[in-house]
Structures are given as C-alpha cells and as structure tokens.
C-alpha cells in the first residue's frame, strides 16, 4: 500500500516516470508514510542513514559514482538543516541530489508548533531549485503539484545540474492506497537529446508574443506545416507573417459552437505571453511541446510533454526532411471556418470591433501598430492585417500603463515610418503625460476609443450586479466624463492634429486622413467617442456568428434548461 497523502503519491509516481530510484532515507516523524511507500515498491533502491549530514554526503558519493540522481529524505525540525554542508558540496560540484523534506502544513509556521521550521528562504549556494508541495484539495492543487515535482526533477540536470529541493506537506501517516495516481511527466530535450517522433495527424503551432521573425525561421515553419499537416494559430503579437497562419480568435469567440478543427494531435508552443485568451479556451491537444531557448517549463495548456531548450530554427530544421510534401489540409479546414465566420459578420454598432473590422484591410503597408491590452488587442485579433505590418502590445506585464510611451519610444527608431496606437480611454489617461514628450515626431498616429469607462468590465459576459458597476468597478465618470473638449485642447496645445467622431458618419468622413500613408505635418490624435453598450453589442454579435445544427441546438437548449433549473433551485 502507498501513502494516503495525494501529493506524496504524485511525487512517488513522478520519481518512477523520471527513473529516480536511489533513495537515502533518514528516520523522522513526518516522513514514515512516504518512506514505507517507497520501501514497499520494488522499483526503489533504498538506503538508510540516521545522521542527515552523513546521509547527504552518502548521496553525493552515490550520485557521483553512479552518474545518476539520488534522493535524500528526512523530516522537519533541524533534520533538514543538517543537509546544508553536503548540499553546498553538491552545488559547487553540480551533483544531482534531490532533497525531499517532509513537514506539517505551512499554516503552522510561526505559531509555536513543535518541529515546524521555515524553509521558504534558501542560502544562495545550496540549491538550483526549490518548490513546496501543499496538501491537495482540488484539481488545481493536483496540477500544481505535478508541475512543481517535474520542475524540481528537471532542475537536477538543467544547465549542468545541481541539487534541488522539494518540501512536502503531509497530514497523515496512513498507507492504505493500493495504487499510485496517473501522472504526467515532463521531459527536457536539448541538442544532445533524443528527439521524440511527431505524431501523425493535425499539428497546431501556437505562437504567443514573439519578436519579429526573420524570413529563415518563417520559411522553416512554412516548410514544417507542409510536411506535417500544420497550421499556425497566432495573434497580432506573434511576429509571424507566414502563409499558414489563422487568426483563431474569431473561431474561439463562438460561445455556442465548438469545432472539431480545434482538436489537435500535437500543439507546438512558441513565444511568450499571449493576449489571445479565446483560443486557449477552445483548442485541445493530445500532446503539447514547448520550444524555447530558456528551457523553462511553461504549462500554459495545462499539459506539457517536452520542452525543447534550443533555437526555434534548430527545432524545425531537425524535423524537416528533403521530401517534397504539401499536406496542409488542417490549415485549409481551419482557414475555411475562419472565412465562413468572417463572411457572416453583420452590421456592427460603432465600437472598437467595428473600427478594427473596417480599418484592418485598409491599414498602410509596412507600418507598425501598437495596441493597448485586452479590449483593444482583442478587437483587432479577430481580423487579418497585411503581412508587411508589424504589431506590438505590452502583454508581458499585462498592465494598462505605458501603452502610449511604448509607441512613442518605438516611433523614434524609424522616423520615416508610420506608427499607430489603438487605445481605450482608461489606458490613454493612465499614460497621458507621454503626449507631452518633446521627442514625439510626425510619424505618430493615435486613435483613442473613448467610452468613458473600462469596457472590459461592462461587456455582456461580465458579472452582473445589482449596483451600478460603472462607479467603481469600471471607473466611470472620470476625465470630464467623455468631454468633447478635454482631449481636443490637450492634444492641440501639445502640437497634435486633433480629429473627432461621435458616430459612424463622422468616422467615415475622417478615417482616410488618419491612415494616409504619407507622413503628415503633425502627429495625429483621432478620438472616437462611443458607448459601452455599443462595445458590448459588437462583441456579442461576433460571438454568435456560428450556425448550429439541430443536434447542437438541442444540446444548447438542454444546457440552458439545466442551468435555469439550478438557478431556480439556488434561489
């Protein structure tokens, strides 16, 4: 039988998946169930040592001679402190020692419970990684514990390797569990590793925010797609302008319909943070691989099999063969779904989505566009732009501050090139001082979509409350409450050419000057004054483009009926 502590079960199962079998155990009050579990499993090679100082040095000798990771295991109190001398040795010799310290739950810290010591801070030169495994209460805790164990184990050999620490809470010493849970190991592949085979079927390449790709990498991705039936799922921050990309947000935003085209046999994850929330919620993959030079474990899809620590071009070149294959049926199917939905877009109210839909195909070639986060970026992610247009958004920290400043900084690099910013009112006023910077040139164009409050908190899917959300939750009524004069005077006094529209007719009469490819005599600020209701209605229309079959309609009605019944029952 195994320990009844689920976090310890996960640890044991992942030790087996990663082939870590040599254990040096020391006796104690919080680790009996874990030790007994490993002792009872013939996979493990167990050794005993009473003195933790000696146990850790024994592990150093074992790891050096066997050339494989060794785990040491002890209890709380000062036992773990006695590992430090040997861990200092292991750190400087890069020996793969996995340190497992058992403890009572962390909420006991600082309340005079016996044998509870604080392990939240480490000396700088005893460990390469340290994690804490909490008591598991739900699926999120289970997933988090799996991730942390994988992270700690992979750190044993990462960048030369060294000791790694897992502190694990335990609430029982009973061992009545007959089998270990299914776990998901993560493996790191570097240039000298054995590359796994690519599964046959549909391959999706998801690209988060990414520096602009050179033609060599872009060409390799295109060649890869042709050989492996691939499609690139990306938004405007991906830096990818190849021919097999799909702006999947329009498909992902359909609230009543899921597409079988969203199911992939493999997702290859490139890039960093993504503002494309919608796609993450809708796509599914049997397997996920991440490719990044940093080699870090980023489990954005709640699933990860391999992380390839290498240049992306090297990854794709490894799998590309000389065979002349042109299998892009997956791309064709998803692209056709996008085109069908796009063709269904109805007349939209004046909103950021309306503006993006109208302007996207008209934006001047070779310009650069910056977007404020959330509503601004989301609105434009539904629509394609010319492949010569580069886009940026501050999705790293994902805050509303600095959007205008980032645009201005970028615009200084190429004064002969146009730089556009599409921004909402809260983000605009947050970074208002940037407009007074004396370095601003005439190649700057800013469109302020001003609905007088945070549109993100007022759309049709946002939480409903009995009180007025606009007062505090979405910060309405500030900045002269959509005054038609405030921004106008401020911008003009700072040397901007100011334009304004309060309805579609005014917008249509003025937009051509805003997107004129010629550098103007002044920087331009174009303010569009709209309502949050229009913003919400436009997005709701886009969310309901898909036509459902009769079976799908029946399923939706059943779900609505169940939800209605539950709500009545709650009341």
PDB file of N, CA, C and O in Angstrom, residues 248-309:
ATOM      1  N   UNK A 248      -7.123  32.793 -34.947  1.00  0.00           N
ATOM      2  CA  UNK A 248      -8.096  31.847 -34.423  1.00  0.00           C
ATOM      3  C   UNK A 248      -9.102  32.490 -33.467  1.00  0.00           C
ATOM      4  O   UNK A 248     -10.119  31.886 -33.123  1.00  0.00           O
ATOM      5  N   UNK A 249      -8.855  33.713 -33.032  1.00  0.00           N
ATOM      6  CA  UNK A 249      -9.747  34.356 -32.064  1.00  0.00           C
ATOM      7  C   UNK A 249     -11.189  34.394 -32.536  1.00  0.00           C
ATOM      8  O   UNK A 249     -12.116  34.241 -31.744  1.00  0.00           O
ATOM      9  N   UNK A 250     -11.384  34.617 -33.831  1.00  0.00           N
ATOM     10  CA  UNK A 250     -12.754  34.695 -34.343  1.00  0.00           C
ATOM     11  C   UNK A 250     -13.467  33.364 -34.192  1.00  0.00           C
ATOM     12  O   UNK A 250     -14.663  33.315 -33.912  1.00  0.00           O
ATOM     13  N   UNK A 251     -12.734  32.272 -34.338  1.00  0.00           N
ATOM     14  CA  UNK A 251     -13.305  30.941 -34.137  1.00  0.00           C
ATOM     15  C   UNK A 251     -13.487  30.675 -32.645  1.00  0.00           C
ATOM     16  O   UNK A 251     -14.527  30.191 -32.197  1.00  0.00           O
ATOM     17  N   UNK A 252     -12.475  31.039 -31.861  1.00  0.00           N
ATOM     18  CA  UNK A 252     -12.524  30.775 -30.430  1.00  0.00           C
ATOM     19  C   UNK A 252     -13.584  31.553 -29.689  1.00  0.00           C
ATOM     20  O   UNK A 252     -14.031  31.142 -28.616  1.00  0.00           O
ATOM     21  N   UNK A 253     -14.033  32.689 -30.253  1.00  0.00           N
ATOM     22  CA  UNK A 253     -15.011  33.517 -29.543  1.00  0.00           C
ATOM     23  C   UNK A 253     -16.442  33.029 -29.714  1.00  0.00           C
ATOM     24  O   UNK A 253     -17.355  33.566 -29.078  1.00  0.00           O
ATOM     25  N   UNK A 254     -16.673  32.016 -30.564  1.00  0.00           N
ATOM     26  CA  UNK A 254     -18.032  31.500 -30.756  1.00  0.00           C
ATOM     27  C   UNK A 254     -18.493  30.778 -29.491  1.00  0.00           C
ATOM     28  O   UNK A 254     -17.952  29.737 -29.130  1.00  0.00           O
ATOM     29  N   UNK A 255     -19.494  31.320 -28.818  1.00  0.00           N
ATOM     30  CA  UNK A 255     -19.844  30.824 -27.490  1.00  0.00           C
ATOM     31  C   UNK A 255     -20.746  29.593 -27.514  1.00  0.00           C
ATOM     32  O   UNK A 255     -20.840  28.874 -26.523  1.00  0.00           O
ATOM     33  N   UNK A 256     -21.419  29.335 -28.623  1.00  0.00           N
ATOM     34  CA  UNK A 256     -22.345  28.204 -28.666  1.00  0.00           C
ATOM     35  C   UNK A 256     -21.795  27.008 -29.428  1.00  0.00           C
ATOM     36  O   UNK A 256     -22.382  25.926 -29.377  1.00  0.00           O
ATOM     37  N   UNK A 257     -20.700  27.177 -30.135  1.00  0.00           N
ATOM     38  CA  UNK A 257     -20.238  26.109 -31.006  1.00  0.00           C
ATOM     39  C   UNK A 257     -18.752  25.844 -30.804  1.00  0.00           C
ATOM     40  O   UNK A 257     -17.951  26.772 -30.729  1.00  0.00           O
ATOM     41  N   UNK A 258     -18.414  24.574 -30.695  1.00  0.00           N
ATOM     42  CA  UNK A 258     -17.029  24.138 -30.690  1.00  0.00           C
ATOM     43  C   UNK A 258     -16.773  23.362 -31.976  1.00  0.00           C
ATOM     44  O   UNK A 258     -17.635  22.591 -32.415  1.00  0.00           O
ATOM     45  N   UNK A 259     -15.623  23.553 -32.539  1.00  0.00           N
ATOM     46  CA  UNK A 259     -15.309  22.942 -33.828  1.00  0.00           C
ATOM     47  C   UNK A 259     -14.358  21.770 -33.647  1.00  0.00           C
ATOM     48  O   UNK A 259     -13.417  21.839 -32.848  1.00  0.00           O
ATOM     49  N   UNK A 260     -14.617  20.702 -34.390  1.00  0.00           N
ATOM     50  CA  UNK A 260     -13.703  19.556 -34.341  1.00  0.00           C
ATOM     51  C   UNK A 260     -12.321  19.948 -34.849  1.00  0.00           C
ATOM     52  O   UNK A 260     -11.319  19.303 -34.522  1.00  0.00           O
ATOM     53  N   UNK A 261     -12.257  21.015 -35.648  1.00  0.00           N
ATOM     54  CA  UNK A 261     -10.974  21.518 -36.117  1.00  0.00           C
ATOM     55  C   UNK A 261     -10.119  22.064 -34.971  1.00  0.00           C
ATOM     56  O   UNK A 261      -8.931  22.328 -35.150  1.00  0.00           O
ATOM     57  N   UNK A 262     -10.724  22.237 -33.792  1.00  0.00           N
ATOM     58  CA  UNK A 262      -9.980  22.738 -32.628  1.00  0.00           C
ATOM     59  C   UNK A 262      -9.232  21.632 -31.908  1.00  0.00           C
ATOM     60  O   UNK A 262      -8.496  21.904 -30.953  1.00  0.00           O
ATOM     61  N   UNK A 263      -9.422  20.390 -32.324  1.00  0.00           N
ATOM     62  CA  UNK A 263      -8.751  19.259 -31.684  1.00  0.00           C
ATOM     63  C   UNK A 263      -7.487  18.913 -32.461  1.00  0.00           C
ATOM     64  O   UNK A 263      -7.542  18.621 -33.662  1.00  0.00           O
ATOM     65  N   UNK A 264      -6.354  18.930 -31.772  1.00  0.00           N
ATOM     66  CA  UNK A 264      -5.074  18.676 -32.421  1.00  0.00           C
ATOM     67  C   UNK A 264      -4.410  17.442 -31.803  1.00  0.00           C
ATOM     68  O   UNK A 264      -4.573  17.162 -30.615  1.00  0.00           O
ATOM     69  N   UNK A 265      -3.653  16.757 -32.634  1.00  0.00           N
ATOM     70  CA  UNK A 265      -2.850  15.655 -32.117  1.00  0.00           C
ATOM     71  C   UNK A 265      -1.611  16.179 -31.405  1.00  0.00           C
ATOM     72  O   UNK A 265      -1.117  15.558 -30.472  1.00  0.00           O
ATOM     73  N   UNK A 266      -1.132  17.335 -31.852  1.00  0.00           N
ATOM     74  CA  UNK A 266       0.035  17.939 -31.224  1.00  0.00           C
ATOM     75  C   UNK A 266      -0.048  19.458 -31.355  1.00  0.00           C
ATOM     76  O   UNK A 266      -0.369  19.978 -32.426  1.00  0.00           O
ATOM     77  N   UNK A 267       0.222  20.148 -30.247  1.00  0.00           N
ATOM     78  CA  UNK A 267       0.410  21.601 -30.267  1.00  0.00           C
ATOM     79  C   UNK A 267       1.881  21.883 -29.969  1.00  0.00           C
ATOM     80  O   UNK A 267       2.433  21.401 -28.977  1.00  0.00           O
ATOM     81  N   UNK A 268       2.515  22.662 -30.821  1.00  0.00           N
ATOM     82  CA  UNK A 268       3.882  23.135 -30.586  1.00  0.00           C
ATOM     83  C   UNK A 268       3.777  24.589 -30.135  1.00  0.00           C
ATOM     84  O   UNK A 268       3.257  25.442 -30.849  1.00  0.00           O
ATOM     85  N   UNK A 269       4.247  24.866 -28.946  1.00  0.00           N
ATOM     86  CA  UNK A 269       4.053  26.172 -28.308  1.00  0.00           C
ATOM     87  C   UNK A 269       5.326  26.998 -28.405  1.00  0.00           C
ATOM     88  O   UNK A 269       6.371  26.633 -27.859  1.00  0.00           O
ATOM     89  N   UNK A 270       5.236  28.125 -29.098  1.00  0.00           N
ATOM     90  CA  UNK A 270       6.343  29.070 -29.223  1.00  0.00           C
ATOM     91  C   UNK A 270       5.961  30.399 -28.575  1.00  0.00           C
ATOM     92  O   UNK A 270       4.790  30.686 -28.374  1.00  0.00           O
ATOM     93  N   UNK A 271       6.965  31.237 -28.324  1.00  0.00           N
ATOM     94  CA  UNK A 271       6.700  32.592 -27.869  1.00  0.00           C
ATOM     95  C   UNK A 271       6.419  32.692 -26.379  1.00  0.00           C
ATOM     96  O   UNK A 271       6.529  31.719 -25.629  1.00  0.00           O
ATOM     97  N   UNK A 272       6.021  33.890 -25.985  1.00  0.00           N
ATOM     98  CA  UNK A 272       5.832  34.177 -24.566  1.00  0.00           C
ATOM     99  C   UNK A 272       4.356  34.409 -24.252  1.00  0.00           C
ATOM    100  O   UNK A 272       3.504  33.714 -24.752  1.00  0.00           O
ATOM    101  N   UNK A 273       4.082  35.420 -23.442  1.00  0.00           N
ATOM    102  CA  UNK A 273       2.711  35.712 -23.017  1.00  0.00           C
ATOM    103  C   UNK A 273       1.833  36.019 -24.224  1.00  0.00           C
ATOM    104  O   UNK A 273       2.270  36.617 -25.196  1.00  0.00           O
ATOM    105  N   UNK A 274       0.582  35.580 -24.150  1.00  0.00           N
ATOM    106  CA  UNK A 274      -0.358  35.853 -25.240  1.00  0.00           C
ATOM    107  C   UNK A 274      -1.596  36.542 -24.690  1.00  0.00           C
ATOM    108  O   UNK A 274      -2.102  36.193 -23.628  1.00  0.00           O
ATOM    109  N   UNK A 275      -2.077  37.535 -25.444  1.00  0.00           N
ATOM    110  CA  UNK A 275      -3.330  38.194 -25.082  1.00  0.00           C
ATOM    111  C   UNK A 275      -4.535  37.539 -25.719  1.00  0.00           C
ATOM    112  O   UNK A 275      -5.661  38.014 -25.557  1.00  0.00           O
ATOM    113  N   UNK A 276      -4.309  36.435 -26.423  1.00  0.00           N
ATOM    114  CA  UNK A 276      -5.393  35.732 -27.097  1.00  0.00           C
ATOM    115  C   UNK A 276      -6.017  34.720 -26.133  1.00  0.00           C
ATOM    116  O   UNK A 276      -5.791  33.517 -26.232  1.00  0.00           O
ATOM    117  N   UNK A 277      -6.793  35.215 -25.176  1.00  0.00           N
ATOM    118  CA  UNK A 277      -7.429  34.341 -24.200  1.00  0.00           C
ATOM    119  C   UNK A 277      -8.359  33.334 -24.869  1.00  0.00           C
ATOM    120  O   UNK A 277      -8.503  32.185 -24.436  1.00  0.00           O
ATOM    121  N   UNK A 278      -9.032  33.760 -25.923  1.00  0.00           N
ATOM    122  CA  UNK A 278     -10.125  32.988 -26.507  1.00  0.00           C
ATOM    123  C   UNK A 278      -9.644  31.667 -27.082  1.00  0.00           C
ATOM    124  O   UNK A 278     -10.289  30.628 -26.927  1.00  0.00           O
ATOM    125  N   UNK A 279      -8.517  31.698 -27.774  1.00  0.00           N
ATOM    126  CA  UNK A 279      -8.008  30.478 -28.394  1.00  0.00           C
ATOM    127  C   UNK A 279      -7.630  29.449 -27.347  1.00  0.00           C
ATOM    128  O   UNK A 279      -7.900  28.255 -27.500  1.00  0.00           O
ATOM    129  N   UNK A 280      -6.991  29.885 -26.262  1.00  0.00           N
ATOM    130  CA  UNK A 280      -6.602  28.949 -25.213  1.00  0.00           C
ATOM    131  C   UNK A 280      -7.802  28.181 -24.665  1.00  0.00           C
ATOM    132  O   UNK A 280      -7.693  27.019 -24.284  1.00  0.00           O
ATOM    133  N   UNK A 281      -8.933  28.832 -24.596  1.00  0.00           N
ATOM    134  CA  UNK A 281     -10.112  28.205 -24.004  1.00  0.00           C
ATOM    135  C   UNK A 281     -10.765  27.187 -24.931  1.00  0.00           C
ATOM    136  O   UNK A 281     -11.563  26.363 -24.475  1.00  0.00           O
ATOM    137  N   UNK A 282     -10.462  27.243 -26.223  1.00  0.00           N
ATOM    138  CA  UNK A 282     -11.186  26.419 -27.176  1.00  0.00           C
ATOM    139  C   UNK A 282     -10.388  25.277 -27.797  1.00  0.00           C
ATOM    140  O   UNK A 282     -10.963  24.314 -28.282  1.00  0.00           O
ATOM    141  N   UNK A 283      -9.062  25.369 -27.834  1.00  0.00           N
ATOM    142  CA  UNK A 283      -8.320  24.320 -28.513  1.00  0.00           C
ATOM    143  C   UNK A 283      -7.919  23.216 -27.531  1.00  0.00           C
ATOM    144  O   UNK A 283      -7.739  23.445 -26.335  1.00  0.00           O
ATOM    145  N   UNK A 284      -7.795  22.010 -28.068  1.00  0.00           N
ATOM    146  CA  UNK A 284      -7.412  20.839 -27.276  1.00  0.00           C
ATOM    147  C   UNK A 284      -6.302  20.105 -28.021  1.00  0.00           C
ATOM    148  O   UNK A 284      -6.311  20.028 -29.256  1.00  0.00           O
ATOM    149  N   UNK A 285      -5.366  19.548 -27.284  1.00  0.00           N
ATOM    150  CA  UNK A 285      -4.286  18.788 -27.903  1.00  0.00           C
ATOM    151  C   UNK A 285      -4.012  17.517 -27.119  1.00  0.00           C
ATOM    152  O   UNK A 285      -4.028  17.525 -25.882  1.00  0.00           O
ATOM    153  N   UNK A 286      -3.767  16.416 -27.849  1.00  0.00           N
ATOM    154  CA  UNK A 286      -3.360  15.180 -27.194  1.00  0.00           C
ATOM    155  C   UNK A 286      -1.980  15.329 -26.564  1.00  0.00           C
ATOM    156  O   UNK A 286      -1.680  14.712 -25.542  1.00  0.00           O
ATOM    157  N   UNK A 287      -1.136  16.152 -27.192  1.00  0.00           N
ATOM    158  CA  UNK A 287       0.221  16.329 -26.714  1.00  0.00           C
ATOM    159  C   UNK A 287       0.639  17.780 -26.947  1.00  0.00           C
ATOM    160  O   UNK A 287       0.198  18.407 -27.917  1.00  0.00           O
ATOM    161  N   UNK A 288       1.483  18.318 -26.043  1.00  0.00           N
ATOM    162  CA  UNK A 288       1.978  19.688 -26.172  1.00  0.00           C
ATOM    163  C   UNK A 288       3.496  19.676 -26.022  1.00  0.00           C
ATOM    164  O   UNK A 288       4.027  19.081 -25.076  1.00  0.00           O
ATOM    165  N   UNK A 289       4.169  20.308 -26.977  1.00  0.00           N
ATOM    166  CA  UNK A 289       5.615  20.508 -26.901  1.00  0.00           C
ATOM    167  C   UNK A 289       5.890  22.008 -26.844  1.00  0.00           C
ATOM    168  O   UNK A 289       5.264  22.778 -27.562  1.00  0.00           O
ATOM    169  N   UNK A 290       6.818  22.410 -26.008  1.00  0.00           N
ATOM    170  CA  UNK A 290       7.223  23.819 -25.968  1.00  0.00           C
ATOM    171  C   UNK A 290       8.654  23.942 -26.466  1.00  0.00           C
ATOM    172  O   UNK A 290       9.521  23.141 -26.093  1.00  0.00           O
ATOM    173  N   UNK A 291       8.887  24.939 -27.307  1.00  0.00           N
ATOM    174  CA  UNK A 291      10.219  25.195 -27.846  1.00  0.00           C
ATOM    175  C   UNK A 291      10.652  26.585 -27.396  1.00  0.00           C
ATOM    176  O   UNK A 291      10.014  27.583 -27.723  1.00  0.00           O
ATOM    177  N   UNK A 292      11.740  26.648 -26.611  1.00  0.00           N
ATOM    178  CA  UNK A 292      12.221  27.936 -26.104  1.00  0.00           C
ATOM    179  C   UNK A 292      13.673  27.801 -25.692  1.00  0.00           C
ATOM    180  O   UNK A 292      14.063  26.803 -25.081  1.00  0.00           O
ATOM    181  N   UNK A 293      14.452  28.805 -26.000  1.00  0.00           N
ATOM    182  CA  UNK A 293      15.865  28.787 -25.618  1.00  0.00           C
ATOM    183  C   UNK A 293      16.053  28.739 -24.109  1.00  0.00           C
ATOM    184  O   UNK A 293      17.067  28.242 -23.619  1.00  0.00           O
ATOM    185  N   UNK A 294      15.081  29.277 -23.335  1.00  0.00           N
ATOM    186  CA  UNK A 294      15.272  29.297 -21.885  1.00  0.00           C
ATOM    187  C   UNK A 294      15.094  27.926 -21.246  1.00  0.00           C
ATOM    188  O   UNK A 294      15.531  27.701 -20.116  1.00  0.00           O
ATOM    189  N   UNK A 295      14.444  26.993 -21.946  1.00  0.00           N
ATOM    190  CA  UNK A 295      14.284  25.647 -21.415  1.00  0.00           C
ATOM    191  C   UNK A 295      13.355  25.537 -20.225  1.00  0.00           C
ATOM    192  O   UNK A 295      13.267  24.487 -19.589  1.00  0.00           O
ATOM    193  N   UNK A 296      12.639  26.620 -19.895  1.00  0.00           N
ATOM    194  CA  UNK A 296      11.767  26.598 -18.720  1.00  0.00           C
ATOM    195  C   UNK A 296      10.458  25.866 -19.018  1.00  0.00           C
ATOM    196  O   UNK A 296       9.986  25.819 -20.159  1.00  0.00           O
ATOM    197  N   UNK A 297       9.868  25.325 -17.963  1.00  0.00           N
ATOM    198  CA  UNK A 297       8.589  24.621 -18.096  1.00  0.00           C
ATOM    199  C   UNK A 297       7.469  25.649 -18.034  1.00  0.00           C
ATOM    200  O   UNK A 297       7.273  26.304 -17.009  1.00  0.00           O
ATOM    201  N   UNK A 298       6.754  25.810 -19.128  1.00  0.00           N
ATOM    202  CA  UNK A 298       5.617  26.732 -19.181  1.00  0.00           C
ATOM    203  C   UNK A 298       4.398  25.918 -19.608  1.00  0.00           C
ATOM    204  O   UNK A 298       4.244  25.590 -20.777  1.00  0.00           O
ATOM    205  N   UNK A 299       3.537  25.591 -18.654  1.00  0.00           N
ATOM    206  CA  UNK A 299       2.421  24.678 -18.952  1.00  0.00           C
ATOM    207  C   UNK A 299       1.152  25.499 -19.159  1.00  0.00           C
ATOM    208  O   UNK A 299       0.184  25.398 -18.403  1.00  0.00           O
ATOM    209  N   UNK A 300       1.144  26.322 -20.199  1.00  0.00           N
ATOM    210  CA  UNK A 300       0.003  27.217 -20.449  1.00  0.00           C
ATOM    211  C   UNK A 300      -1.244  26.463 -20.852  1.00  0.00           C
ATOM    212  O   UNK A 300      -2.365  26.920 -20.619  1.00  0.00           O
ATOM    213  N   UNK A 301      -1.074  25.288 -21.453  1.00  0.00           N
ATOM    214  CA  UNK A 301      -2.220  24.497 -21.898  1.00  0.00           C
ATOM    215  C   UNK A 301      -2.645  23.463 -20.852  1.00  0.00           C
ATOM    216  O   UNK A 301      -3.425  22.565 -21.150  1.00  0.00           O
ATOM    217  N   UNK A 302      -2.119  23.576 -19.653  1.00  0.00           N
ATOM    218  CA  UNK A 302      -2.353  22.594 -18.583  1.00  0.00           C
ATOM    219  C   UNK A 302      -1.885  21.197 -18.994  1.00  0.00           C
ATOM    220  O   UNK A 302      -2.350  20.181 -18.470  1.00  0.00           O
ATOM    221  N   UNK A 303      -1.000  21.158 -19.949  1.00  0.00           N
ATOM    222  CA  UNK A 303      -0.441  19.903 -20.421  1.00  0.00           C
ATOM    223  C   UNK A 303       0.889  20.227 -21.092  1.00  0.00           C
ATOM    224  O   UNK A 303       1.018  21.214 -21.805  1.00  0.00           O
ATOM    225  N   UNK A 304       1.908  19.400 -20.828  1.00  0.00           N
ATOM    226  CA  UNK A 304       3.194  19.562 -21.489  1.00  0.00           C
ATOM    227  C   UNK A 304       3.935  18.238 -21.424  1.00  0.00           C
ATOM    228  O   UNK A 304       4.021  17.609 -20.372  1.00  0.00           O
ATOM    229  N   UNK A 305       4.457  17.807 -22.570  1.00  0.00           N
ATOM    230  CA  UNK A 305       5.215  16.560 -22.628  1.00  0.00           C
ATOM    231  C   UNK A 305       6.717  16.809 -22.707  1.00  0.00           C
ATOM    232  O   UNK A 305       7.493  16.145 -22.041  1.00  0.00           O
ATOM    233  N   UNK A 306       7.092  17.756 -23.564  1.00  0.00           N
ATOM    234  CA  UNK A 306       8.509  18.051 -23.754  1.00  0.00           C
ATOM    235  C   UNK A 306       8.719  19.556 -23.817  1.00  0.00           C
ATOM    236  O   UNK A 306       7.889  20.288 -24.348  1.00  0.00           O
ATOM    237  N   UNK A 307       9.867  19.992 -23.281  1.00  0.00           N
ATOM    238  CA  UNK A 307      10.330  21.354 -23.532  1.00  0.00           C
ATOM    239  C   UNK A 307      11.674  21.221 -24.240  1.00  0.00           C
ATOM    240  O   UNK A 307      12.585  20.539 -23.766  1.00  0.00           O
ATOM    241  N   UNK A 308      11.774  21.846 -25.415  1.00  0.00           N
ATOM    242  CA  UNK A 308      12.983  21.775 -26.227  1.00  0.00           C
ATOM    243  C   UNK A 308      13.794  23.044 -25.965  1.00  0.00           C
ATOM    244  O   UNK A 308      13.386  24.142 -26.337  1.00  0.00           O
ATOM    245  N   UNK A 309      14.955  22.866 -25.323  1.00  0.00           N
ATOM    246  CA  UNK A 309      15.796  24.000 -24.977  1.00  0.00           C
ATOM    247  C   UNK A 309      16.762  24.266 -26.136  1.00  0.00           C
ATOM    248  O   UNK A 309      17.881  23.754 -26.169  1.00  0.00           O
TER     249      UNK A 309
END
